[in-house]
Amino acid sequence: MAWRREKNIRDGFEHLRKRKPLLAIGADRPLEDEMLMADYFHGIDGLGGVHTSVRSPRSTCLRKRARARATAKFTNACTIIQHQHHTAPETWKNLFSSPPPPNLLSKTAEDEIQTDHSISSPLFTPSQKPSHLEILRLLDENPPDTISIIAIGPLTNLALAAAESPQTLLKAKSIIVMGGAVNVPGNMPPSFISLLRSQSNSQEQTPLAEFNTYADTTAAARLYALTSPNPASTMPPTPPPPPSQPDPSSSTSTSTSTSKSLPPYPPPSTLGPKRLSIILFPLDITTRHKLHRSTFEQKLTPLITRGSPLAEWTSAFMTSTFSNIESLHEGHSGHTTSLSLHDPMCIWYALDLDHDHDLESSSKNWQILPNQDIRVETAGQWTRGACVVDRRDRKKPRREEGDGSHDNDNDPSNDVSVPGDHDGWLDWRKGNRLGLCVGTPGEGILAGKMLDVIFGE
């Protein structure tokens, strides 16, 4: 902000300055699956290594990194240089920890906790509650249909919130999800990354899966089930424990832990008539919206020359990202290298959304297909994490004309079952009901719009 004012540039970020975002720590592992890392692409800090730079050639270093992980000697695998001006002090972790109870504190320590504001942040409000409880608190403290949630990673935290209080989560106006690959291949990491997970004996990555969905298939399946008139019809089965964990029921097991599987949802009559509104932005639509290196450098180079801290910091991690894309994918070289704007598309949609937007129609050229029965495969040997849809030309029984509500979807008298259709693909009382984004205001609009919003026009 100081640099912008010095250069007579509009401050920007009005909403961020008006109200600091709340930051809470989420789950540290998937519900049922093995932990999956993407530091081969995003870096060990999630920002392409902006906090640590690697001097060794990237291909050499990745091989060293993979071998070193197996022997817990990662710090010696490559030469590491810290970017101190980009790195927060380790004390940031204290922001999310509750202080000891007063009976364990001396009077001096208690006074210091109350008066020392050095550990607070001017940029965000830290929460000492886990993320899924903060989600429920905010929904509970606000009127229904006033909060939309944007999910640009694995859906673990939302699945935990749904299990804790599904009725509260149903108060959300919509959940905008970046995830899935419906009619296109997945984007799982290249095969050499499996070396990083070799000691976990985990399942191989599958070619149909998108990363966020694959990273916690059970969470995605459970959350999507809340869009169904009958959530039990698409709930995932309880899986066996991962190979790296002993089965508590086994006679040879010495484990005393119990299953971590979450409980089923209450019956539809208890949940009420409202169902969760999920709008899915899969790879089908997000991959086509790109930011080219030439566009990025054209915008940032003048700002870096003028000394913009934000441009310098952004360039630090984006330069690494473009280099990773060049080394991993065919057809990317020099200024033609491009990054698909998967996550920013969800933000674009949320910001562009009219308050009276209805999934049954399109607004501002956004095309959303309503009531799509999209399910997540949680157990397939070759298809785990895949989005499954019914592509058959089977005729479905017609639903009785009515007011469009789902109030009578589970009435036993409405027998529309089809012989052999045990999974309810042809039964309108079952299956998921997701909104699916298939069109945007324009594939060439997002990149420039995003850069202008972040760095100023």
XYZ file of C-alpha atoms in Angstrom:
457
model
C 0.000 0.000 0.000
C 2.822 2.403 0.873
C 4.425 1.860 -2.541
C 1.132 2.503 -4.346
C 0.559 5.738 -2.465
C 4.106 6.846 -3.137
C 3.534 6.281 -6.855
C 0.085 7.920 -6.779
C -1.606 4.610 -7.674
C -5.031 3.776 -6.323
C -4.786 1.622 -3.198
C -7.190 -1.043 -4.445
C -8.204 -4.079 -2.377
C -11.056 -2.101 -0.822
C -12.819 -5.131 0.587
C -9.587 -6.559 2.010
C -8.853 -3.286 3.774
C -12.414 -2.894 4.998
C -12.682 -6.343 6.508
C -9.765 -8.639 7.211
C -10.357 -12.231 6.053
C -10.710 -14.933 8.665
C -8.027 -17.605 8.389
C -8.461 -21.050 9.959
C -6.348 -24.201 9.804
C -7.974 -27.062 7.906
C -7.611 -30.830 8.004
C -4.082 -32.157 7.650
C -5.038 -35.360 5.835
C -7.849 -36.867 3.716
C -10.801 -38.649 5.266
C -9.929 -42.138 4.045
C -7.291 -41.900 1.309
C -3.528 -41.686 1.503
C -2.110 -38.174 1.575
C -1.230 -36.880 -1.882
C 1.288 -34.088 -2.374
C 1.751 -31.773 -5.363
C 5.001 -30.102 -4.335
C 6.587 -31.345 -7.561
C 4.593 -28.550 -9.223
C 3.613 -26.053 -6.524
C 6.825 -26.288 -4.499
C 7.213 -27.351 -0.891
C 5.682 -24.059 0.250
C 2.734 -24.159 -2.167
C 3.954 -21.074 -4.056
C 6.504 -22.561 -6.391
C 9.304 -22.270 -3.853
C 8.987 -18.534 -3.206
C 10.277 -19.135 0.315
C 13.004 -21.527 -0.801
C 14.859 -21.538 -4.109
C 16.687 -24.520 -5.532
C 19.956 -23.926 -7.377
C 20.299 -27.384 -8.914
C 18.715 -27.946 -12.349
C 15.049 -28.742 -11.850
C 15.053 -32.225 -13.351
C 18.145 -33.207 -11.342
C 16.735 -31.737 -8.164
C 13.385 -33.515 -8.483
C 15.161 -36.857 -8.765
C 17.301 -35.975 -5.755
C 14.225 -34.791 -3.881
C 12.382 -38.047 -4.537
C 15.300 -40.183 -3.357
C 15.910 -37.955 -0.369
C 12.287 -38.120 0.780
C 12.624 -41.886 1.079
C 15.598 -41.476 3.396
C 14.416 -38.347 5.241
C 17.378 -36.323 3.962
C 15.559 -33.774 1.853
C 17.449 -30.769 3.215
C 20.681 -32.119 1.721
C 19.191 -33.033 -1.636
C 19.549 -29.583 -3.193
C 21.106 -26.263 -2.380
C 18.486 -24.164 -0.593
C 18.430 -20.369 -0.417
C 15.922 -18.642 1.837
C 14.078 -15.551 0.582
C 13.816 -13.920 3.961
C 11.808 -10.911 2.775
C 9.096 -13.294 1.511
C 9.134 -15.608 4.516
C 7.029 -15.104 7.630
C 8.716 -15.759 10.982
C 7.987 -19.128 12.541
C 5.960 -17.374 15.241
C 3.009 -17.254 12.818
C 2.049 -20.705 14.059
C 1.302 -19.229 17.482
C -1.521 -17.195 15.977
C -3.622 -20.343 15.651
C -2.879 -21.824 19.081
C -5.041 -21.181 22.113
C -3.152 -19.765 25.113
C -2.787 -21.993 28.175
C -5.578 -21.775 30.744
C -5.153 -18.934 33.256
C -4.457 -21.310 36.142
C -1.250 -22.386 34.366
C -0.003 -18.849 33.731
C 1.859 -16.535 36.009
C 0.466 -13.035 36.434
C 3.326 -11.661 34.318
C 2.711 -14.100 31.486
C -1.032 -13.432 31.544
C -0.484 -9.685 31.310
C 1.961 -10.174 28.449
C -0.534 -12.240 26.450
C -3.187 -9.563 26.909
C -0.936 -6.650 25.989
C 1.430 -8.063 23.380
C -0.108 -7.354 19.981
C 3.042 -8.125 18.019
C 1.804 -11.602 17.124
C -1.417 -10.297 15.551
C -1.591 -9.804 11.814
C -2.734 -6.630 10.012
C -3.748 -8.715 6.996
C -5.995 -11.427 8.429
C -7.804 -12.568 11.543
C -6.468 -15.909 12.798
C -8.921 -18.454 14.159
C -8.148 -20.911 16.913
C -10.915 -23.230 15.726
C -10.502 -25.811 12.947
C -11.712 -24.741 9.539
C -14.846 -26.897 9.373
C -16.138 -25.485 12.679
C -15.537 -21.926 11.502
C -17.523 -22.698 8.351
C -20.432 -23.895 10.447
C -20.180 -20.923 12.828
C -20.371 -18.384 10.000
C -23.309 -20.173 8.382
C -25.104 -20.439 11.716
C -24.628 -16.747 12.538
C -25.930 -15.494 9.190
C -29.297 -15.798 7.415
C -29.743 -18.751 5.043
C -28.667 -18.319 1.407
C -26.389 -15.345 2.146
C -23.011 -17.112 2.114
C -21.395 -18.814 -0.880
C -18.350 -21.021 -0.348
C -15.569 -21.364 -2.929
C -13.648 -24.652 -2.757
C -10.435 -24.705 -4.810
C -8.804 -27.726 -3.189
C -9.747 -31.149 -1.799
C -13.166 -31.087 -0.124
C -12.083 -32.513 3.235
C -13.032 -29.495 5.361
C -16.474 -29.190 3.794
C -17.089 -32.925 4.219
C -16.182 -32.609 7.896
C -18.578 -29.680 8.242
C -21.317 -31.678 6.519
C -20.778 -34.611 8.864
C -20.770 -32.345 11.928
C -24.000 -30.545 11.036
C -25.506 -31.179 7.586
C -28.498 -28.949 8.325
C -26.171 -26.010 9.003
C -24.158 -26.551 5.818
C -27.413 -26.575 3.849
C -27.817 -22.911 4.825
C -25.103 -22.039 2.278
C -26.360 -20.281 -0.851
C -24.037 -22.362 -3.005
C -20.704 -24.138 -2.963
C -18.543 -23.345 -5.984
C -16.143 -26.245 -6.575
C -13.064 -26.419 -8.772
C -12.715 -30.117 -9.339
C -13.418 -33.142 -11.462
C -12.965 -34.145 -15.079
C -16.276 -35.116 -16.671
C -15.616 -35.513 -20.405
C -11.854 -34.937 -20.550
C -8.769 -36.766 -19.188
C -7.632 -36.126 -15.641
C -4.549 -34.172 -14.603
C -2.824 -36.446 -12.119
C 0.939 -35.971 -11.562
C 3.490 -37.713 -13.801
C 4.495 -41.220 -12.892
C 7.868 -40.322 -11.378
C 6.107 -38.528 -8.529
C 4.876 -41.889 -7.278
C 8.435 -42.384 -6.054
C 7.683 -39.790 -3.384
C 4.942 -42.052 -2.079
C 6.674 -45.396 -2.570
C 6.815 -46.252 1.112
C 3.080 -45.758 1.609
C 2.138 -48.644 -0.739
C -0.730 -46.430 -1.866
C -2.824 -47.001 -4.958
C -1.473 -45.848 -8.285
C -2.747 -42.586 -9.687
C -5.538 -42.967 -12.227
C -5.715 -41.239 -15.640
C -9.363 -40.214 -15.288
C -9.011 -38.277 -12.047
C -8.573 -34.568 -11.420
C -6.162 -33.768 -8.590
C -8.521 -32.129 -6.071
C -11.070 -34.920 -6.390
C -8.478 -37.686 -6.263
C -6.789 -36.176 -3.203
C -9.903 -36.949 -1.131
C -12.397 -38.998 -3.110
C -14.507 -39.828 -0.059
C -14.902 -36.161 0.854
C -16.027 -35.275 -2.671
C -18.489 -38.183 -2.833
C -19.981 -37.343 0.560
C -20.372 -33.661 -0.224
C -21.951 -34.324 -3.623
C -24.414 -36.707 -1.941
C -25.963 -33.765 -0.105
C -27.278 -32.512 -3.461
C -29.365 -35.676 -3.853
C -33.042 -36.008 -2.904
C -31.882 -39.173 -1.169
C -28.249 -38.716 -0.040
C -27.931 -42.389 0.915
C -28.288 -43.326 -2.759
C -24.846 -41.917 -3.654
C -22.933 -42.111 -0.384
C -19.566 -43.886 -0.783
C -19.066 -47.311 0.802
C -16.919 -47.539 3.906
C -13.475 -48.498 2.597
C -11.012 -50.895 4.231
C -8.079 -49.279 6.030
C -5.167 -48.212 3.782
C -2.450 -50.859 3.249
C -0.083 -48.896 5.485
C -2.512 -49.174 8.418
C -3.460 -52.415 10.195
C -7.080 -53.476 10.172
C -8.381 -53.055 13.750
C -10.724 -56.003 13.239
C -7.887 -58.326 12.298
C -6.834 -60.907 14.857
C -3.192 -60.070 14.203
C -3.663 -56.334 14.607
C -2.277 -54.612 17.679
C -4.024 -51.325 16.870
C -6.571 -50.006 19.343
C -7.894 -47.282 17.036
C -11.399 -47.388 15.607
C -12.581 -46.555 12.116
C -12.345 -42.888 11.175
C -15.272 -43.199 8.786
C -17.801 -40.405 9.185
C -21.405 -41.257 10.077
C -24.171 -41.368 7.476
C -26.401 -38.342 6.961
C -29.808 -38.165 8.631
C -32.782 -39.362 6.544
C -34.300 -36.901 4.044
C -37.254 -36.256 6.331
C -34.852 -34.936 8.980
C -32.731 -32.919 6.556
C -35.797 -31.147 5.218
C -36.632 -30.272 1.603
C -33.565 -28.113 0.852
C -30.523 -29.725 -0.735
C -26.982 -28.472 -1.117
C -26.367 -26.297 -4.166
C -23.022 -27.222 -5.742
C -21.737 -25.634 -8.937
C -18.902 -27.672 -10.428
C -16.095 -26.176 -12.512
C -14.266 -29.228 -13.913
C -11.168 -29.419 -16.080
C -13.502 -29.482 -19.087
C -14.082 -25.739 -18.745
C -11.174 -24.464 -16.631
C -8.343 -25.853 -18.784
C -9.437 -23.764 -21.770
C -8.948 -20.463 -19.920
C -5.232 -19.659 -19.911
C -2.717 -17.069 -18.805
C 0.189 -16.894 -21.252
C 3.670 -16.032 -20.058
C 3.833 -13.171 -22.578
C 0.645 -11.602 -21.151
C 1.930 -11.996 -17.613
C 5.338 -10.460 -18.325
C 3.836 -7.606 -20.321
C 1.777 -6.633 -17.279
C 4.372 -7.178 -14.557
C 7.671 -6.100 -16.106
C 6.900 -2.351 -15.924
C 5.654 -2.720 -12.361
C 8.777 -4.610 -11.277
C 10.931 -1.938 -12.898
C 9.098 0.671 -10.835
C 9.692 -1.355 -7.664
C 6.255 -2.867 -6.972
C 6.598 -5.309 -4.028
C 3.448 -7.181 -5.094
C 4.674 -7.596 -8.671
C 8.109 -8.735 -7.483
C 6.599 -11.299 -5.113
C 4.120 -12.603 -7.688
C 6.848 -12.891 -10.309
C 8.945 -14.939 -7.892
C 6.470 -17.827 -7.731
C 4.972 -17.465 -11.211
C 8.374 -17.700 -12.880
C 8.857 -21.066 -11.193
C 5.354 -22.154 -12.225
C 5.906 -21.350 -15.902
C 9.249 -23.205 -15.813
C 7.555 -26.265 -14.312
C 4.930 -26.246 -17.061
C 7.637 -26.077 -19.721
C 9.432 -29.089 -18.289
C 6.324 -31.215 -17.712
C 4.119 -30.613 -20.754
C 4.594 -30.803 -24.483
C 3.899 -27.722 -26.597
C 5.001 -25.173 -24.008
C 8.068 -23.073 -24.707
C 9.118 -19.500 -24.073
C 6.406 -16.871 -24.342
C 3.870 -19.440 -25.578
C 3.944 -21.217 -22.219
C 0.534 -20.935 -20.570
C -1.079 -21.702 -17.240
C -4.684 -22.884 -17.027
C -6.675 -20.663 -14.671
C -8.500 -23.397 -12.773
C -8.948 -21.703 -9.399
C -9.325 -18.085 -10.598
C -12.303 -19.136 -12.708
C -14.278 -19.975 -9.565
C -13.435 -16.564 -8.096
C -14.436 -14.901 -11.377
C -17.797 -16.634 -11.326
C -18.465 -15.697 -7.698
C -17.578 -12.035 -8.293
C -19.579 -11.903 -11.524
C -22.619 -13.608 -10.063
C -25.856 -11.639 -9.866
C -27.622 -11.776 -6.517
C -30.723 -13.188 -8.183
C -28.856 -15.733 -10.311
C -30.746 -18.979 -10.816
C -29.183 -22.266 -11.851
C -32.084 -22.827 -14.224
C -30.901 -19.973 -16.435
C -27.720 -18.337 -17.659
C -26.562 -14.942 -16.422
C -23.928 -12.774 -18.087
C -23.196 -15.600 -20.529
C -22.387 -18.099 -17.792
C -23.845 -21.427 -18.858
C -24.692 -23.758 -15.982
C -26.388 -27.093 -16.624
C -28.609 -27.862 -13.598
C -29.340 -31.192 -11.893
C -26.438 -33.182 -13.303
C -26.066 -36.632 -11.732
C -22.282 -36.662 -11.326
C -20.828 -39.191 -8.903
C -17.276 -39.798 -7.680
C -15.623 -43.221 -7.864
C -13.971 -43.907 -4.502
C -12.833 -47.501 -4.807
C -11.944 -48.303 -8.423
C -8.567 -49.879 -9.110
C -8.181 -47.961 -12.369
C -10.790 -45.247 -11.943
C -10.527 -43.925 -8.376
C -11.324 -40.220 -8.346
C -13.135 -40.302 -11.697
C -16.383 -38.419 -12.239
C -18.974 -40.964 -13.316
C -22.038 -40.045 -15.374
C -24.629 -42.228 -17.102
C -24.010 -42.031 -20.864
C -26.431 -44.807 -21.775
C -29.479 -44.139 -23.907
C -31.776 -45.906 -21.445
C -35.213 -44.346 -21.149
C -35.902 -42.905 -17.707
C -39.387 -42.968 -16.167
C -40.955 -39.535 -16.430
C -41.439 -37.596 -13.266
C -44.943 -36.428 -12.493
C -45.471 -32.767 -13.344
C -45.625 -30.598 -10.243
C -44.183 -27.595 -8.519
C -40.587 -28.704 -9.117
C -39.855 -29.400 -5.458
C -38.414 -32.624 -4.088
C -40.921 -32.934 -1.248
C -42.362 -36.213 -2.540
C -39.193 -37.683 -4.021
C -38.959 -40.302 -1.286
C -42.642 -41.172 -1.091
C -42.839 -45.009 -1.376
C -45.968 -44.627 -3.483
C -43.879 -42.966 -6.210
C -42.476 -46.283 -7.418
C -40.447 -45.451 -10.515
C -37.705 -48.041 -10.051
C -36.388 -49.807 -13.131
C -35.559 -53.541 -12.905
C -31.814 -54.026 -12.533
C -31.159 -50.359 -11.751
C -29.789 -51.049 -8.282
C -27.678 -47.878 -8.174
C -30.555 -45.583 -9.063
C -29.184 -44.073 -12.269
C -32.645 -44.160 -13.866
C -34.611 -43.177 -10.742
C -35.240 -39.446 -10.391
C -35.628 -39.916 -6.648
C -31.947 -40.855 -6.435
C -28.635 -39.600 -7.772
C -26.823 -36.292 -7.298
C -27.978 -32.893 -8.547
C -24.961 -30.726 -9.351
C -24.784 -27.577 -11.421
C -22.142 -27.997 -14.150
C -20.422 -25.027 -15.760
C -20.114 -25.527 -19.520
C -19.730 -21.932 -20.720
C -18.250 -18.608 -19.598
C -18.342 -15.000 -20.838
C -15.221 -15.760 -22.905
C -12.029 -17.811 -22.813
C -9.853 -14.794 -23.597
C -11.322 -12.503 -20.940
C -10.251 -13.977 -17.608
C -6.459 -13.539 -17.772
C -6.515 -9.810 -18.474
C -9.384 -9.198 -16.077
C -7.544 -10.987 -13.283
C -4.287 -9.094 -13.797
C -6.111 -5.757 -13.881
C -7.958 -6.494 -10.644
C -4.797 -7.581 -8.798
C -2.313 -5.002 -10.096
C -4.579 -2.166 -11.185
C -5.585 -1.134 -14.673
